[in-house]
């Protein structure tokens, strides 16, 4: 397997599982996959965050809004790996409860990653709702 193939496998397994957990109310798996080195940032569909403290606060706030995730799927549109840096451009197809109300929606998300101690870590996320 190539580095690119290994990265895509990680996205489709570990990253997808962590995102599903967040949409089921558990922020810990997502946080575990994020970099602990600065800079980190989120330009999100609902909230923005800059720096470790803001990112941690954001993930906790998001998890409190989500519960009962019945489906979460990453559709990778584009990705690449160059050395210890990578990116993904994806659609995220989600069925979950938001503030107790069942919802199904799609996010458009671009993320950047860096390899730290041999493991991929998310450094930046930009996501927004796909409007019908």
JSON list of C-alpha atoms in Angstrom, two decimals:
[
{"chain": "A", "resi": 1, "resn": "UNK", "atom": "CA", "xyz": [0.00, 0.00, 0.00]},
{"chain": "A", "resi": 2, "resn": "UNK", "atom": "CA", "xyz": [1.08, 3.56, -0.63]},
{"chain": "A", "resi": 3, "resn": "UNK", "atom": "CA", "xyz": [1.14, 6.33, 1.94]},
{"chain": "A", "resi": 4, "resn": "UNK", "atom": "CA", "xyz": [-1.92, 7.78, 0.21]},
{"chain": "A", "resi": 5, "resn": "UNK", "atom": "CA", "xyz": [-3.78, 4.46, 0.48]},
{"chain": "A", "resi": 6, "resn": "UNK", "atom": "CA", "xyz": [-2.89, 4.11, 4.17]},
{"chain": "A", "resi": 7, "resn": "UNK", "atom": "CA", "xyz": [-4.11, 7.64, 4.84]},
{"chain": "A", "resi": 8, "resn": "UNK", "atom": "CA", "xyz": [-7.43, 7.02, 3.03]},
{"chain": "A", "resi": 9, "resn": "UNK", "atom": "CA", "xyz": [-7.93, 3.81, 5.02]},
{"chain": "A", "resi": 10, "resn": "UNK", "atom": "CA", "xyz": [-7.40, 5.80, 8.25]},
{"chain": "A", "resi": 11, "resn": "UNK", "atom": "CA", "xyz": [-9.96, 8.41, 7.09]},
{"chain": "A", "resi": 12, "resn": "UNK", "atom": "CA", "xyz": [-12.54, 5.73, 6.29]},
{"chain": "A", "resi": 13, "resn": "UNK", "atom": "CA", "xyz": [-12.02, 3.86, 9.58]},
{"chain": "A", "resi": 14, "resn": "UNK", "atom": "CA", "xyz": [-10.63, 5.77, 12.56]},
{"chain": "A", "resi": 15, "resn": "UNK", "atom": "CA", "xyz": [-11.67, 9.26, 11.48]},
{"chain": "A", "resi": 16, "resn": "UNK", "atom": "CA", "xyz": [-15.14, 8.18, 10.37]},
{"chain": "A", "resi": 17, "resn": "UNK", "atom": "CA", "xyz": [-15.69, 6.30, 13.66]},
{"chain": "A", "resi": 18, "resn": "UNK", "atom": "CA", "xyz": [-14.60, 9.35, 15.69]},
{"chain": "A", "resi": 19, "resn": "UNK", "atom": "CA", "xyz": [-16.95, 11.63, 13.76]},
{"chain": "A", "resi": 20, "resn": "UNK", "atom": "CA", "xyz": [-19.84, 9.22, 14.23]},
{"chain": "A", "resi": 21, "resn": "UNK", "atom": "CA", "xyz": [-19.12, 9.14, 17.99]},
{"chain": "A", "resi": 22, "resn": "UNK", "atom": "CA", "xyz": [-19.24, 12.95, 18.11]},
{"chain": "A", "resi": 23, "resn": "UNK", "atom": "CA", "xyz": [-22.62, 12.89, 16.37]},
{"chain": "A", "resi": 24, "resn": "UNK", "atom": "CA", "xyz": [-23.74, 10.40, 19.02]},
{"chain": "A", "resi": 25, "resn": "UNK", "atom": "CA", "xyz": [-22.72, 12.75, 21.86]},
{"chain": "A", "resi": 26, "resn": "UNK", "atom": "CA", "xyz": [-19.14, 11.59, 22.59]},
{"chain": "A", "resi": 27, "resn": "UNK", "atom": "CA", "xyz": [-16.38, 14.12, 21.80]},
{"chain": "A", "resi": 28, "resn": "UNK", "atom": "CA", "xyz": [-13.46, 12.01, 23.12]},
{"chain": "A", "resi": 29, "resn": "UNK", "atom": "CA", "xyz": [-12.72, 9.97, 19.96]},
{"chain": "A", "resi": 30, "resn": "UNK", "atom": "CA", "xyz": [-12.68, 13.13, 17.80]},
{"chain": "A", "resi": 31, "resn": "UNK", "atom": "CA", "xyz": [-10.45, 14.95, 20.26]},
{"chain": "A", "resi": 32, "resn": "UNK", "atom": "CA", "xyz": [-8.05, 12.00, 20.32]},
{"chain": "A", "resi": 33, "resn": "UNK", "atom": "CA", "xyz": [-7.48, 12.38, 16.56]},
{"chain": "A", "resi": 34, "resn": "UNK", "atom": "CA", "xyz": [-6.79, 16.11, 16.68]},
{"chain": "A", "resi": 35, "resn": "UNK", "atom": "CA", "xyz": [-3.36, 17.64, 16.94]},
{"chain": "A", "resi": 36, "resn": "UNK", "atom": "CA", "xyz": [-2.14, 18.88, 20.30]},
{"chain": "A", "resi": 37, "resn": "UNK", "atom": "CA", "xyz": [0.31, 21.19, 18.50]},
{"chain": "A", "resi": 38, "resn": "UNK", "atom": "CA", "xyz": [-0.58, 24.72, 17.51]},
{"chain": "A", "resi": 39, "resn": "UNK", "atom": "CA", "xyz": [-1.97, 25.94, 15.27]},
{"chain": "A", "resi": 40, "resn": "UNK", "atom": "CA", "xyz": [-5.33, 24.17, 15.24]},
{"chain": "A", "resi": 41, "resn": "UNK", "atom": "CA", "xyz": [-8.54, 25.73, 13.98]},
{"chain": "A", "resi": 42, "resn": "UNK", "atom": "CA", "xyz": [-12.14, 25.10, 13.02]},
{"chain": "A", "resi": 43, "resn": "UNK", "atom": "CA", "xyz": [-14.32, 27.16, 10.73]},
{"chain": "A", "resi": 44, "resn": "UNK", "atom": "CA", "xyz": [-17.50, 25.27, 11.39]},
{"chain": "A", "resi": 45, "resn": "UNK", "atom": "CA", "xyz": [-21.07, 25.14, 10.19]},
{"chain": "A", "resi": 46, "resn": "UNK", "atom": "CA", "xyz": [-22.25, 26.47, 13.58]},
{"chain": "A", "resi": 47, "resn": "UNK", "atom": "CA", "xyz": [-19.17, 27.55, 15.51]},
{"chain": "A", "resi": 48, "resn": "UNK", "atom": "CA", "xyz": [-15.56, 28.59, 14.94]},
{"chain": "A", "resi": 49, "resn": "UNK", "atom": "CA", "xyz": [-12.53, 27.86, 17.13]},
{"chain": "A", "resi": 50, "resn": "UNK", "atom": "CA", "xyz": [-8.89, 28.91, 17.15]},
{"chain": "A", "resi": 51, "resn": "UNK", "atom": "CA", "xyz": [-6.34, 27.21, 19.39]},
{"chain": "A", "resi": 52, "resn": "UNK", "atom": "CA", "xyz": [-6.43, 24.19, 21.67]},
{"chain": "A", "resi": 53, "resn": "UNK", "atom": "CA", "xyz": [-8.70, 25.64, 24.35]},
{"chain": "A", "resi": 54, "resn": "UNK", "atom": "CA", "xyz": [-11.30, 26.88, 21.85]},
{"chain": "A", "resi": 55, "resn": "UNK", "atom": "CA", "xyz": [-11.21, 23.58, 19.94]},
{"chain": "A", "resi": 56, "resn": "UNK", "atom": "CA", "xyz": [-11.75, 21.57, 23.13]},
{"chain": "A", "resi": 57, "resn": "UNK", "atom": "CA", "xyz": [-14.64, 23.85, 24.14]},
{"chain": "A", "resi": 58, "resn": "UNK", "atom": "CA", "xyz": [-16.17, 23.53, 20.67]},
{"chain": "A", "resi": 59, "resn": "UNK", "atom": "CA", "xyz": [-16.05, 19.73, 20.62]},
{"chain": "A", "resi": 60, "resn": "UNK", "atom": "CA", "xyz": [-17.68, 19.55, 24.05]},
{"chain": "A", "resi": 61, "resn": "UNK", "atom": "CA", "xyz": [-20.42, 22.00, 23.02]},
{"chain": "A", "resi": 62, "resn": "UNK", "atom": "CA", "xyz": [-21.13, 20.13, 19.79]},
{"chain": "A", "resi": 63, "resn": "UNK", "atom": "CA", "xyz": [-21.31, 16.75, 21.53]},
{"chain": "A", "resi": 64, "resn": "UNK", "atom": "CA", "xyz": [-23.90, 18.12, 23.97]},
{"chain": "A", "resi": 65, "resn": "UNK", "atom": "CA", "xyz": [-26.16, 18.99, 21.04]},
{"chain": "A", "resi": 66, "resn": "UNK", "atom": "CA", "xyz": [-25.91, 15.57, 19.32]},
{"chain": "A", "resi": 67, "resn": "UNK", "atom": "CA", "xyz": [-27.43, 12.20, 20.24]},
{"chain": "A", "resi": 68, "resn": "UNK", "atom": "CA", "xyz": [-28.85, 9.07, 18.65]},
{"chain": "A", "resi": 69, "resn": "UNK", "atom": "CA", "xyz": [-26.68, 9.01, 15.53]},
{"chain": "A", "resi": 70, "resn": "UNK", "atom": "CA", "xyz": [-28.16, 6.43, 13.16]},
{"chain": "A", "resi": 71, "resn": "UNK", "atom": "CA", "xyz": [-25.87, 7.07, 10.19]},
{"chain": "A", "resi": 72, "resn": "UNK", "atom": "CA", "xyz": [-22.61, 8.84, 9.48]},
{"chain": "A", "resi": 73, "resn": "UNK", "atom": "CA", "xyz": [-20.68, 8.39, 6.23]},
{"chain": "A", "resi": 74, "resn": "UNK", "atom": "CA", "xyz": [-17.71, 10.26, 4.80]},
{"chain": "A", "resi": 75, "resn": "UNK", "atom": "CA", "xyz": [-17.74, 10.57, 1.00]},
{"chain": "A", "resi": 76, "resn": "UNK", "atom": "CA", "xyz": [-14.18, 11.49, 0.04]},
{"chain": "A", "resi": 77, "resn": "UNK", "atom": "CA", "xyz": [-14.15, 13.67, -3.08]},
{"chain": "A", "resi": 78, "resn": "UNK", "atom": "CA", "xyz": [-10.45, 14.48, -3.10]},
{"chain": "A", "resi": 79, "resn": "UNK", "atom": "CA", "xyz": [-7.42, 13.76, -0.93]},
{"chain": "A", "resi": 80, "resn": "UNK", "atom": "CA", "xyz": [-3.66, 13.79, -1.05]},
{"chain": "A", "resi": 81, "resn": "UNK", "atom": "CA", "xyz": [-0.60, 13.18, 1.08]},
{"chain": "A", "resi": 82, "resn": "UNK", "atom": "CA", "xyz": [2.65, 15.10, 0.67]},
{"chain": "A", "resi": 83, "resn": "UNK", "atom": "CA", "xyz": [5.25, 14.04, 3.21]},
{"chain": "A", "resi": 84, "resn": "UNK", "atom": "CA", "xyz": [3.82, 14.62, 6.68]},
{"chain": "A", "resi": 85, "resn": "UNK", "atom": "CA", "xyz": [0.89, 16.75, 5.46]},
{"chain": "A", "resi": 86, "resn": "UNK", "atom": "CA", "xyz": [-2.45, 15.71, 3.96]},
{"chain": "A", "resi": 87, "resn": "UNK", "atom": "CA", "xyz": [-5.90, 17.03, 3.15]},
{"chain": "A", "resi": 88, "resn": "UNK", "atom": "CA", "xyz": [-9.39, 15.77, 2.45]},
{"chain": "A", "resi": 89, "resn": "UNK", "atom": "CA", "xyz": [-12.35, 17.38, 0.71]},
{"chain": "A", "resi": 90, "resn": "UNK", "atom": "CA", "xyz": [-15.50, 15.45, 1.60]},
{"chain": "A", "resi": 91, "resn": "UNK", "atom": "CA", "xyz": [-19.21, 15.30, 1.95]},
{"chain": "A", "resi": 92, "resn": "UNK", "atom": "CA", "xyz": [-20.35, 14.03, 5.34]},
{"chain": "A", "resi": 93, "resn": "UNK", "atom": "CA", "xyz": [-23.78, 12.40, 5.23]},
{"chain": "A", "resi": 94, "resn": "UNK", "atom": "CA", "xyz": [-25.33, 12.42, 8.71]},
{"chain": "A", "resi": 95, "resn": "UNK", "atom": "CA", "xyz": [-28.52, 11.26, 10.43]},
{"chain": "A", "resi": 96, "resn": "UNK", "atom": "CA", "xyz": [-28.59, 12.21, 14.10]},
{"chain": "A", "resi": 97, "resn": "UNK", "atom": "CA", "xyz": [-30.59, 14.14, 16.67]},
{"chain": "A", "resi": 98, "resn": "UNK", "atom": "CA", "xyz": [-29.68, 17.79, 17.13]},
{"chain": "A", "resi": 99, "resn": "UNK", "atom": "CA", "xyz": [-31.02, 19.29, 20.34]},
{"chain": "A", "resi": 100, "resn": "UNK", "atom": "CA", "xyz": [-33.39, 16.31, 20.57]},
{"chain": "A", "resi": 101, "resn": "UNK", "atom": "CA", "xyz": [-34.78, 16.69, 17.05]},
{"chain": "A", "resi": 102, "resn": "UNK", "atom": "CA", "xyz": [-34.04, 14.00, 14.43]},
{"chain": "A", "resi": 103, "resn": "UNK", "atom": "CA", "xyz": [-32.22, 15.48, 11.45]},
{"chain": "A", "resi": 104, "resn": "UNK", "atom": "CA", "xyz": [-30.60, 14.26, 8.26]},
{"chain": "A", "resi": 105, "resn": "UNK", "atom": "CA", "xyz": [-28.18, 16.58, 6.49]},
{"chain": "A", "resi": 106, "resn": "UNK", "atom": "CA", "xyz": [-24.95, 16.77, 4.52]},
{"chain": "A", "resi": 107, "resn": "UNK", "atom": "CA", "xyz": [-21.90, 18.79, 5.45]},
{"chain": "A", "resi": 108, "resn": "UNK", "atom": "CA", "xyz": [-19.23, 19.89, 3.02]},
{"chain": "A", "resi": 109, "resn": "UNK", "atom": "CA", "xyz": [-15.89, 19.56, 4.87]},
{"chain": "A", "resi": 110, "resn": "UNK", "atom": "CA", "xyz": [-12.27, 20.26, 4.06]},
{"chain": "A", "resi": 111, "resn": "UNK", "atom": "CA", "xyz": [-9.66, 19.18, 6.59]},
{"chain": "A", "resi": 112, "resn": "UNK", "atom": "CA", "xyz": [-5.88, 19.40, 6.80]},
{"chain": "A", "resi": 113, "resn": "UNK", "atom": "CA", "xyz": [-3.75, 16.90, 8.67]},
{"chain": "A", "resi": 114, "resn": "UNK", "atom": "CA", "xyz": [-0.21, 16.51, 9.87]},
{"chain": "A", "resi": 115, "resn": "UNK", "atom": "CA", "xyz": [1.62, 13.36, 10.81]},
{"chain": "A", "resi": 116, "resn": "UNK", "atom": "CA", "xyz": [2.80, 13.50, 14.42]},
{"chain": "A", "resi": 117, "resn": "UNK", "atom": "CA", "xyz": [4.85, 10.68, 15.93]},
{"chain": "A", "resi": 118, "resn": "UNK", "atom": "CA", "xyz": [3.80, 8.43, 13.04]},
{"chain": "A", "resi": 119, "resn": "UNK", "atom": "CA", "xyz": [0.05, 9.06, 13.41]},
{"chain": "A", "resi": 120, "resn": "UNK", "atom": "CA", "xyz": [-2.27, 11.33, 11.44]},
{"chain": "A", "resi": 121, "resn": "UNK", "atom": "CA", "xyz": [-3.78, 14.23, 13.40]},
{"chain": "A", "resi": 122, "resn": "UNK", "atom": "CA", "xyz": [-6.32, 16.82, 12.24]},
{"chain": "A", "resi": 123, "resn": "UNK", "atom": "CA", "xyz": [-4.99, 20.39, 12.32]},
{"chain": "A", "resi": 124, "resn": "UNK", "atom": "CA", "xyz": [-7.79, 22.34, 10.62]},
{"chain": "A", "resi": 125, "resn": "UNK", "atom": "CA", "xyz": [-11.43, 21.82, 9.63]},
{"chain": "A", "resi": 126, "resn": "UNK", "atom": "CA", "xyz": [-13.72, 23.93, 7.52]},
{"chain": "A", "resi": 127, "resn": "UNK", "atom": "CA", "xyz": [-17.28, 22.69, 7.28]},
{"chain": "A", "resi": 128, "resn": "UNK", "atom": "CA", "xyz": [-20.63, 24.03, 6.22]},
{"chain": "A", "resi": 129, "resn": "UNK", "atom": "CA", "xyz": [-24.11, 22.75, 5.45]},
{"chain": "A", "resi": 130, "resn": "UNK", "atom": "CA", "xyz": [-24.90, 21.78, 1.89]},
{"chain": "A", "resi": 131, "resn": "UNK", "atom": "CA", "xyz": [-28.03, 23.69, 0.98]},
{"chain": "A", "resi": 132, "resn": "UNK", "atom": "CA", "xyz": [-30.66, 21.82, -1.03]}
]
